[in-house]
mmCIF file of C-alpha atoms in Angstrom:
data_model
loop_
_atom_site.group_PDB
_atom_site.id
_atom_site.type_symbol
_atom_site.label_atom_id
_atom_site.label_comp_id
_atom_site.label_asym_id
_atom_site.label_seq_id
_atom_site.Cartn_x
_atom_site.Cartn_y
_atom_site.Cartn_z
ATOM 1 C CA UNK A 188 -139.694 72.188 174.589
ATOM 2 C CA UNK A 189 -140.071 68.616 175.804
ATOM 3 C CA UNK A 190 -138.962 67.204 172.437
ATOM 4 C CA UNK A 191 -136.077 69.672 172.222
ATOM 5 C CA UNK A 192 -134.780 68.724 175.672
ATOM 6 C CA UNK A 193 -135.140 65.016 174.915
ATOM 7 C CA UNK A 194 -133.031 65.388 171.760
ATOM 8 C CA UNK A 195 -130.206 67.290 173.442
ATOM 9 C CA UNK A 196 -127.097 65.229 174.202
ATOM 10 C CA UNK A 197 -126.491 65.222 177.942
ATOM 11 C CA UNK A 198 -124.037 64.410 180.685
ATOM 12 C CA UNK A 199 -125.102 63.297 184.154
ATOM 13 C CA UNK A 200 -122.718 63.564 187.088
ATOM 14 C CA UNK A 201 -124.832 62.795 190.178
ATOM 15 C CA UNK A 202 -126.700 59.494 189.961
ATOM 16 C CA UNK A 203 -126.632 56.818 192.669
ATOM 17 C CA UNK A 204 -126.705 53.187 191.588
ATOM 18 C CA UNK A 205 -128.707 51.885 194.553
ATOM 19 C CA UNK A 206 -131.272 54.663 194.150
ATOM 20 C CA UNK A 207 -131.799 53.853 190.461
ATOM 21 C CA UNK A 208 -132.480 50.100 190.479
ATOM 22 C CA UNK A 209 -135.434 48.958 188.382
ATOM 23 C CA UNK A 210 -138.283 47.943 190.746
ATOM 24 C CA UNK A 211 -138.964 44.776 188.757
ATOM 25 C CA UNK A 212 -135.441 43.541 189.576
ATOM 26 C CA UNK A 213 -136.196 43.801 193.300
ATOM 27 C CA UNK A 214 -139.559 42.068 192.969
ATOM 28 C CA UNK A 215 -138.005 39.248 190.936
ATOM 29 C CA UNK A 216 -135.305 38.868 193.581
ATOM 30 C CA UNK A 217 -137.927 38.449 196.289
ATOM 31 C CA UNK A 218 -139.865 35.911 194.233
ATOM 32 C CA UNK A 219 -136.729 33.882 193.499
ATOM 33 C CA UNK A 220 -135.624 33.824 197.123
ATOM 34 C CA UNK A 221 -139.109 33.043 198.417
ATOM 35 C CA UNK A 222 -139.180 36.044 200.704
ATOM 36 C CA UNK A 223 -142.463 37.781 201.471
ATOM 37 C CA UNK A 224 -142.634 41.274 199.996
ATOM 38 C CA UNK A 225 -142.117 43.822 202.812
ATOM 39 C CA UNK A 226 -145.043 46.158 202.261
ATOM 40 C CA UNK A 227 -143.687 48.663 204.776
ATOM 41 C CA UNK A 228 -140.434 49.159 202.844
ATOM 42 C CA UNK A 229 -140.888 51.635 199.963
ATOM 43 C CA UNK A 230 -138.946 51.771 196.706
ATOM 44 C CA UNK A 231 -140.028 55.313 195.854
ATOM 45 C CA UNK A 232 -140.148 58.382 198.047
ATOM 46 C CA UNK A 233 -143.445 60.122 198.591
ATOM 47 C CA UNK A 234 -143.926 63.606 197.168
ATOM 48 C CA UNK A 235 -144.846 64.530 200.745
ATOM 49 C CA UNK A 236 -141.670 62.933 202.132
ATOM 50 C CA UNK A 237 -140.966 64.538 205.489
ATOM 51 C CA UNK A 238 -137.183 64.338 205.719
ATOM 52 C CA UNK A 239 -133.916 62.965 204.381
ATOM 53 C CA UNK A 240 -134.227 60.150 206.937
ATOM 54 C CA UNK A 241 -137.529 59.009 205.443
ATOM 55 C CA UNK A 242 -136.109 59.339 201.935
ATOM 56 C CA UNK A 243 -133.127 57.117 202.779
ATOM 57 C CA UNK A 244 -135.385 54.227 203.839
ATOM 58 C CA UNK A 245 -136.094 53.674 200.150
ATOM 59 C CA UNK A 246 -132.580 52.268 199.702
ATOM 60 C CA UNK A 247 -133.031 49.278 202.009
ATOM 61 C CA UNK A 248 -134.551 46.897 199.436
ATOM 62 C CA UNK A 249 -132.241 47.703 196.484
ATOM 63 C CA UNK A 250 -129.184 47.172 198.664
ATOM 64 C CA UNK A 251 -130.375 43.652 199.469
ATOM 65 C CA UNK A 252 -130.321 42.780 195.743
ATOM 66 C CA UNK A 253 -126.969 44.506 195.189
ATOM 67 C CA UNK A 254 -125.013 42.001 197.284
ATOM 68 C CA UNK A 255 -124.070 39.763 194.349
ATOM 69 C CA UNK A 256 -121.846 40.227 191.340
ATOM 70 C CA UNK A 257 -124.760 39.427 189.001
ATOM 71 C CA UNK A 258 -126.967 42.008 190.667
ATOM 72 C CA UNK A 259 -124.333 44.727 190.490
ATOM 73 C CA UNK A 260 -123.530 44.023 186.847
ATOM 74 C CA UNK A 261 -127.187 43.963 185.828
ATOM 75 C CA UNK A 262 -128.005 47.163 187.722
ATOM 76 C CA UNK A 263 -125.300 49.057 185.831
ATOM 77 C CA UNK A 264 -126.434 47.700 182.480
ATOM 78 C CA UNK A 265 -130.024 48.698 183.253
ATOM 79 C CA UNK A 266 -128.918 52.183 184.264
ATOM 80 C CA UNK A 267 -126.883 52.708 181.104
ATOM 81 C CA UNK A 268 -129.858 51.568 179.053
ATOM 82 C CA UNK A 269 -131.996 54.194 180.774
ATOM 83 C CA UNK A 270 -129.329 56.801 180.121
ATOM 84 C CA UNK A 271 -129.179 55.964 176.421
ATOM 85 C CA UNK A 272 -132.947 56.426 176.087
ATOM 86 C CA UNK A 273 -132.540 59.907 177.562
ATOM 87 C CA UNK A 274 -129.774 60.764 175.093
ATOM 88 C CA UNK A 275 -127.112 60.847 177.808
ATOM 89 C CA UNK A 276 -123.641 60.498 176.312
ATOM 90 C CA UNK A 277 -121.642 60.246 179.542
ATOM 91 C CA UNK A 278 -122.704 59.107 183.026
ATOM 92 C CA UNK A 279 -120.903 59.160 186.367
ATOM 93 C CA UNK A 280 -122.371 56.509 188.650
ATOM 94 C CA UNK A 281 -122.053 56.864 192.431
ATOM 95 C CA UNK A 282 -122.026 53.946 194.792
ATOM 96 C CA UNK A 283 -120.762 53.117 198.277
ATOM 97 C CA UNK A 284 -118.675 49.932 197.837
ATOM 98 C CA UNK A 285 -118.626 49.086 201.546
ATOM 99 C CA UNK A 286 -122.417 48.747 201.520
ATOM 100 C CA UNK A 287 -122.105 45.921 198.979
ATOM 101 C CA UNK A 288 -119.912 43.697 201.146
ATOM 102 C CA UNK A 289 -122.669 42.465 203.461
ATOM 103 C CA UNK A 290 -123.308 39.341 201.381
ATOM 104 C CA UNK A 291 -119.670 38.235 201.432
ATOM 105 C CA UNK A 292 -118.241 39.986 198.363
ATOM 106 C CA UNK A 293 -114.798 41.560 198.432
ATOM 107 C CA UNK A 294 -114.029 45.031 197.135
ATOM 108 C CA UNK A 295 -112.318 43.500 194.117
ATOM 109 C CA UNK A 296 -115.381 41.401 193.285
ATOM 110 C CA UNK A 297 -117.582 44.488 193.568
ATOM 111 C CA UNK A 298 -115.342 46.587 191.319
ATOM 112 C CA UNK A 299 -114.861 43.809 188.767
ATOM 113 C CA UNK A 300 -118.622 43.188 188.542
ATOM 114 C CA UNK A 301 -119.263 46.885 187.947
ATOM 115 C CA UNK A 302 -116.447 47.022 185.392
ATOM 116 C CA UNK A 303 -118.163 44.233 183.442
ATOM 117 C CA UNK A 304 -121.491 46.048 183.694
ATOM 118 C CA UNK A 305 -119.994 49.303 182.453
ATOM 119 C CA UNK A 306 -118.198 47.619 179.549
ATOM 120 C CA UNK A 307 -121.243 45.645 178.445
ATOM 121 C CA UNK A 308 -123.550 48.594 178.940
ATOM 122 C CA UNK A 309 -121.349 50.813 176.809
ATOM 123 C CA UNK A 310 -121.167 48.150 174.090
ATOM 124 C CA UNK A 311 -124.959 47.737 174.151
ATOM 125 C CA UNK A 312 -125.985 51.381 174.512
ATOM 126 C CA UNK A 313 -123.044 53.570 173.541
ATOM 127 C CA UNK A 314 -123.029 55.448 176.863
ATOM 128 C CA UNK A 315 -119.583 56.115 178.325
ATOM 129 C CA UNK A 316 -119.529 55.711 182.109
ATOM 130 C CA UNK A 317 -117.244 56.079 185.086
ATOM 131 C CA UNK A 318 -117.712 55.302 188.784
ATOM 132 C CA UNK A 319 -117.485 57.589 191.808
ATOM 133 C CA UNK A 320 -116.790 55.736 195.052
ATOM 134 C CA UNK A 321 -118.627 57.096 198.082
ATOM 135 C CA UNK A 322 -117.185 56.913 201.556
ATOM 136 C CA UNK A 323 -119.930 56.988 204.188
ATOM 137 C CA UNK A 324 -119.977 59.600 206.925
ATOM 138 C CA UNK A 325 -121.074 57.106 209.583
ATOM 139 C CA UNK A 326 -118.235 54.696 208.750
ATOM 140 C CA UNK A 327 -114.911 54.881 210.566
ATOM 141 C CA UNK A 328 -111.851 56.532 209.079
ATOM 142 C CA UNK A 329 -110.266 53.095 208.866
ATOM 143 C CA UNK A 330 -113.194 51.706 206.853
ATOM 144 C CA UNK A 331 -113.165 54.590 204.410
ATOM 145 C CA UNK A 332 -109.387 54.542 203.965
ATOM 146 C CA UNK A 333 -109.559 50.792 203.266
ATOM 147 C CA UNK A 334 -112.160 51.510 200.596
ATOM 148 C CA UNK A 335 -109.966 54.150 198.986
ATOM 149 C CA UNK A 336 -106.977 51.824 199.001
ATOM 150 C CA UNK A 337 -109.025 49.103 197.273
ATOM 151 C CA UNK A 338 -110.343 51.567 194.685
ATOM 152 C CA UNK A 339 -106.914 52.935 193.822
ATOM 153 C CA UNK A 340 -106.071 50.147 191.363
ATOM 154 C CA UNK A 341 -109.173 50.995 189.306
ATOM 155 C CA UNK A 342 -108.390 54.695 188.902
ATOM 156 C CA UNK A 343 -108.790 56.295 186.386
ATOM 157 C CA UNK A 344 -109.952 53.680 183.865
ATOM 158 C CA UNK A 345 -113.058 52.712 185.865
ATOM 159 C CA UNK A 346 -113.186 54.920 188.950
ATOM 160 C CA UNK A 347 -112.913 58.626 188.205
ATOM 161 C CA UNK A 348 -113.335 60.228 191.646
ATOM 162 C CA UNK A 349 -114.231 59.862 195.318
ATOM 163 C CA UNK A 350 -117.119 61.270 197.353
ATOM 164 C CA UNK A 351 -118.521 61.435 200.878
ATOM 165 C CA UNK A 352 -122.207 60.738 201.510
ATOM 166 C CA UNK A 353 -124.527 60.343 204.479
ATOM 167 C CA UNK A 354 -125.851 62.426 207.357
ATOM 168 C CA UNK A 355 -123.792 65.614 207.204
ATOM 169 C CA UNK A 356 -125.346 67.071 210.353
ATOM 170 C CA UNK A 357 -124.436 64.103 212.568
ATOM 171 C CA UNK A 358 -121.048 63.436 210.930
ATOM 172 C CA UNK A 359 -119.228 66.625 209.860
ATOM 173 C CA UNK A 360 -117.155 66.556 206.717
ATOM 174 C CA UNK A 361 -113.992 67.511 208.607
ATOM 175 C CA UNK A 362 -114.057 64.156 210.431
ATOM 176 C CA UNK A 363 -113.006 62.536 207.162
ATOM 177 C CA UNK A 364 -110.153 64.884 206.285
ATOM 178 C CA UNK A 365 -107.640 61.964 206.227
ATOM 179 C CA UNK A 366 -109.695 60.287 203.478
ATOM 180 C CA UNK A 367 -109.495 63.328 201.241
ATOM 181 C CA UNK A 368 -105.858 64.054 202.035
ATOM 182 C CA UNK A 369 -105.028 60.523 200.920
ATOM 183 C CA UNK A 370 -107.152 60.875 197.767
ATOM 184 C CA UNK A 371 -105.321 64.091 196.888
ATOM 185 C CA UNK A 372 -101.957 62.439 197.515
ATOM 186 C CA UNK A 373 -102.889 59.689 195.060
ATOM 187 C CA UNK A 374 -104.189 62.149 192.460
ATOM 188 C CA UNK A 375 -107.837 61.102 192.862
ATOM 189 C CA UNK A 376 -110.179 64.107 192.532
ATOM 190 C CA UNK A 377 -113.272 64.357 194.671
ATOM 191 C CA UNK A 378 -116.743 65.791 194.924
ATOM 192 C CA UNK A 379 -118.466 65.955 198.320
ATOM 193 C CA UNK A 380 -122.129 65.829 199.301
ATOM 194 C CA UNK A 381 -122.397 69.126 201.163
ATOM 195 C CA UNK A 382 -125.097 71.627 202.000
ATOM 196 C CA UNK A 383 -127.979 69.274 201.268
ATOM 197 C CA UNK A 384 -129.457 69.677 204.752
ATOM 198 C CA UNK A 385 -128.840 73.378 205.247
ATOM 199 C CA UNK A 386 -125.319 73.241 206.681
ATOM 200 C CA UNK A 387 -123.143 76.114 205.499
ATOM 201 C CA UNK A 388 -120.401 74.650 207.684
ATOM 202 C CA UNK A 389 -120.486 71.452 205.639
ATOM 203 C CA UNK A 390 -120.026 73.426 202.422
ATOM 204 C CA UNK A 391 -117.103 75.385 203.844
ATOM 205 C CA UNK A 392 -115.402 72.217 205.079
ATOM 206 C CA UNK A 393 -115.822 70.553 201.693
ATOM 207 C CA UNK A 394 -114.247 73.516 199.913
ATOM 208 C CA UNK A 395 -111.420 73.754 202.447
ATOM 209 C CA UNK A 396 -110.614 70.074 201.841
ATOM 210 C CA UNK A 397 -110.314 70.712 198.102
ATOM 211 C CA UNK A 398 -113.606 69.475 196.636
ATOM 212 C CA UNK A 399 -113.880 70.495 192.984
ATOM 213 C CA UNK A 400 -117.631 69.811 192.986
ATOM 214 C CA UNK A 401 -120.407 69.991 195.565
ATOM 215 C CA UNK A 402 -123.229 67.453 195.683
ATOM 216 C CA UNK A 403 -126.469 69.464 196.067
ATOM 217 C CA UNK A 404 -124.893 72.520 197.739
ATOM 218 C CA UNK A 405 -128.286 73.991 198.622
ATOM 219 C CA UNK A 406 -126.979 75.726 201.765
ATOM 220 C CA UNK A 407 -124.430 77.547 199.614
ATOM 221 C CA UNK A 408 -127.150 80.126 198.819
ATOM 222 C CA UNK A 409 -127.013 81.296 202.434
ATOM 223 C CA UNK A 410 -123.404 82.464 202.113
ATOM 224 C CA UNK A 411 -122.548 85.140 199.515
ATOM 225 C CA UNK A 412 -118.894 84.682 200.497
ATOM 226 C CA UNK A 413 -118.885 80.973 199.631
ATOM 227 C CA UNK A 414 -120.912 81.555 196.465
ATOM 228 C CA UNK A 415 -118.265 83.978 195.255
ATOM 229 C CA UNK A 416 -115.548 81.524 196.221
ATOM 230 C CA UNK A 417 -117.230 78.821 194.136
ATOM 231 C CA UNK A 418 -117.742 81.185 191.197
ATOM 232 C CA UNK A 419 -114.144 82.355 191.227
ATOM 233 C CA UNK A 420 -112.708 78.847 191.411
ATOM 234 C CA UNK A 421 -115.218 77.208 189.055
ATOM 235 C CA UNK A 422 -116.456 74.644 191.579
ATOM 236 C CA UNK A 423 -119.221 72.544 190.006
ATOM 237 C CA UNK A 424 -122.595 72.561 191.781
ATOM 238 C CA UNK A 425 -124.565 69.330 191.252
ATOM 239 C CA UNK A 426 -128.221 70.244 191.791
ATOM 240 C CA UNK A 427 -130.974 67.601 191.899
ATOM 241 C CA UNK A 428 -134.297 69.509 192.180
ATOM 242 C CA UNK A 429 -136.804 66.658 192.547
ATOM 243 C CA UNK A 430 -134.674 64.984 195.200
ATOM 244 C CA UNK A 431 -134.142 68.340 196.933
ATOM 245 C CA UNK A 432 -137.901 68.828 197.202
ATOM 246 C CA UNK A 433 -138.495 65.333 198.543
ATOM 247 C CA UNK A 434 -135.800 65.576 201.216
ATOM 248 C CA UNK A 435 -137.030 69.057 202.159
ATOM 249 C CA UNK A 436 -133.699 70.618 201.275
ATOM 250 C CA UNK A 437 -135.962 73.075 199.450
ATOM 251 C CA UNK A 438 -139.712 73.463 199.903
ATOM 252 C CA UNK A 439 -140.434 74.314 196.269
ATOM 253 C CA UNK A 440 -139.109 76.252 193.312
ATOM 254 C CA UNK A 441 -139.521 79.588 195.088
ATOM 255 C CA UNK A 442 -137.269 78.220 197.839
ATOM 256 C CA UNK A 443 -134.766 76.502 195.554
ATOM 257 C CA UNK A 444 -131.433 78.277 194.867
ATOM 258 C CA UNK A 445 -131.095 77.216 191.212
ATOM 259 C CA UNK A 446 -132.050 80.689 189.995
ATOM 260 C CA UNK A 447 -129.677 82.341 192.469
ATOM 261 C CA UNK A 448 -126.871 80.043 191.369
ATOM 262 C CA UNK A 449 -127.445 80.804 187.704
ATOM 263 C CA UNK A 450 -127.670 84.552 188.291
ATOM 264 C CA UNK A 451 -124.441 84.453 190.314
ATOM 265 C CA UNK A 452 -122.601 82.736 187.463
ATOM 266 C CA UNK A 453 -121.945 79.478 189.298
ATOM 267 C CA UNK A 454 -121.071 76.299 187.398
ATOM 268 C CA UNK A 455 -124.406 74.668 188.231
ATOM 269 C CA UNK A 456 -125.875 71.670 186.391
ATOM 270 C CA UNK A 457 -128.901 69.395 186.877
ATOM 271 C CA UNK A 458 -128.949 65.710 187.834
ATOM 272 C CA UNK A 459 -131.349 63.014 189.016
ATOM 273 C CA UNK A 460 -129.667 61.858 192.253
ATOM 274 C CA UNK A 461 -131.842 58.720 192.512
ATOM 275 C CA UNK A 462 -133.973 57.863 189.506
ATOM 276 C CA UNK A 463 -136.161 55.182 191.063
ATOM 277 C CA UNK A 464 -136.419 56.634 194.552
ATOM 278 C CA UNK A 465 -137.327 60.069 193.182
ATOM 279 C CA UNK A 466 -139.338 58.814 190.197
ATOM 280 C CA UNK A 467 -137.452 60.983 187.752
ATOM 281 C CA UNK A 468 -135.041 61.077 184.827
ATOM 282 C CA UNK A 469 -132.690 63.705 183.466
ATOM 283 C CA UNK A 470 -135.073 64.962 180.791
ATOM 284 C CA UNK A 471 -137.697 65.523 183.467
ATOM 285 C CA UNK A 472 -135.264 67.490 185.631
ATOM 286 C CA UNK A 473 -134.415 69.878 182.805
ATOM 287 C CA UNK A 474 -138.047 70.188 181.698
ATOM 288 C CA UNK A 475 -139.123 71.005 185.273
ATOM 289 C CA UNK A 476 -136.393 73.625 185.463
ATOM 290 C CA UNK A 477 -137.888 75.301 182.377
ATOM 291 C CA UNK A 478 -141.604 74.889 183.068
ATOM 292 C CA UNK A 479 -141.517 75.362 186.847
ATOM 293 C CA UNK A 480 -138.179 76.960 187.595
ATOM 294 C CA UNK A 481 -138.236 79.599 184.868
ATOM 295 C CA UNK A 482 -135.041 78.557 183.092
ATOM 296 C CA UNK A 483 -134.545 79.552 179.471
ATOM 297 C CA UNK A 484 -133.321 77.298 176.639
ATOM 298 C CA UNK A 485 -130.007 79.169 176.746
ATOM 299 C CA UNK A 486 -129.689 78.360 180.447
ATOM 300 C CA UNK A 487 -130.417 74.693 179.757
ATOM 301 C CA UNK A 488 -127.536 74.589 177.279
ATOM 302 C CA UNK A 489 -125.367 76.552 179.682
ATOM 303 C CA UNK A 490 -125.990 73.973 182.433
ATOM 304 C CA UNK A 491 -125.139 71.146 180.053
ATOM 305 C CA UNK A 492 -121.868 72.877 179.202
ATOM 306 C CA UNK A 493 -121.251 73.316 182.925
ATOM 307 C CA UNK A 494 -121.760 69.584 183.439
ATOM 308 C CA UNK A 495 -119.198 68.829 180.762
ATOM 309 C CA UNK A 496 -116.643 71.238 182.232
ATOM 310 C CA UNK A 497 -117.153 69.842 185.747
ATOM 311 C CA UNK A 498 -117.111 66.199 184.699
ATOM 312 C CA UNK A 499 -114.281 63.791 185.386
ATOM 313 C CA UNK A 500 -114.577 62.513 181.817
ATOM 314 C CA UNK A 501 -111.519 61.955 179.611
ATOM 315 C CA UNK A 502 -110.645 64.957 177.486
ATOM 316 C CA UNK A 503 -111.674 63.270 174.236
ATOM 317 C CA UNK A 504 -115.099 62.430 175.684
ATOM 318 C CA UNK A 505 -115.645 66.053 176.691
ATOM 319 C CA UNK A 506 -114.471 67.329 173.332
ATOM 320 C CA UNK A 507 -116.798 65.001 171.406
ATOM 321 C CA UNK A 508 -119.673 65.873 173.697
ATOM 322 C CA UNK A 509 -119.325 69.630 173.203
ATOM 323 C CA UNK A 510 -119.247 69.114 169.450
ATOM 324 C CA UNK A 511 -122.486 67.101 169.629
ATOM 325 C CA UNK A 512 -124.137 69.722 171.853
ATOM 326 C CA UNK A 513 -123.224 72.506 169.441
ATOM 327 C CA UNK A 514 -124.708 70.520 166.558
ATOM 328 C CA UNK A 515 -127.932 69.926 168.504
ATOM 329 C CA UNK A 516 -128.268 73.529 169.733
ATOM 330 C CA UNK A 517 -126.352 75.759 167.335
ATOM 331 C CA UNK A 518 -126.001 79.324 168.515
ATOM 332 C CA UNK A 519 -127.876 78.741 171.793
#
């Protein structure tokens, strides 16, 4: 099963750049700058992580490195190399551009550096990639609208969609309705982090705003009405099991809604969320779903097809991917 999963061509739609930085890049950065290594700042979440708040502390060090054009470009190239080794054909990379301005970069410098990283990574590894720009819930409407305006020139060749991330309990999704109304007006599709911390309200608000995908969506399982709404409209559900366990969105497989989502016919697919922080990769997520979550090979292929259908990839990329998946798993 492990070898079969590893050989399958894959798509990944929910992977954060700052949560997937190679640890050696951070250590080299500290050596080069002469800074003492902050022992109290982790790069990887504990299996016994107590909350989303604790989990998010693991992003502090990577974000310090990702304040330069060289760092951003290298991080993307590293990530695409990882993806190629996992037989990923297409990768959507999430990042919050405003968080990369603290060292003096402009939005344009950030986007151009990532564009170079994506182009070089694709040339080196053959993995097609696009970016999803994340507005932050704790940022003002003005900040997030400025981000969207800066990103507009890069859509759709580099940036394929928008997102909203952060503490959904403290900052409700509806607060950022102007951001998503503007995205819709400009023809930019969006996925929204919603339902990761148990908030059915957050899921409902995301759907009401027009999200075509939900990041995590764990709380969705608590509302048969919203589950049916997602099934009927084909909303993609981006599930990240290892991350969900670490943030206590789910306490274990018995508590995780993946099985309920599959049985209800939802367009669910598996993703890593944060490779370094969660100590995972996409092959591991699918293998865990089989060995621990009880998924069948047919359900693995079904989730990969779901990922393709929900992706913001160009039509020719999706078509080529489905052909490759059929060749790798004929009749499954």
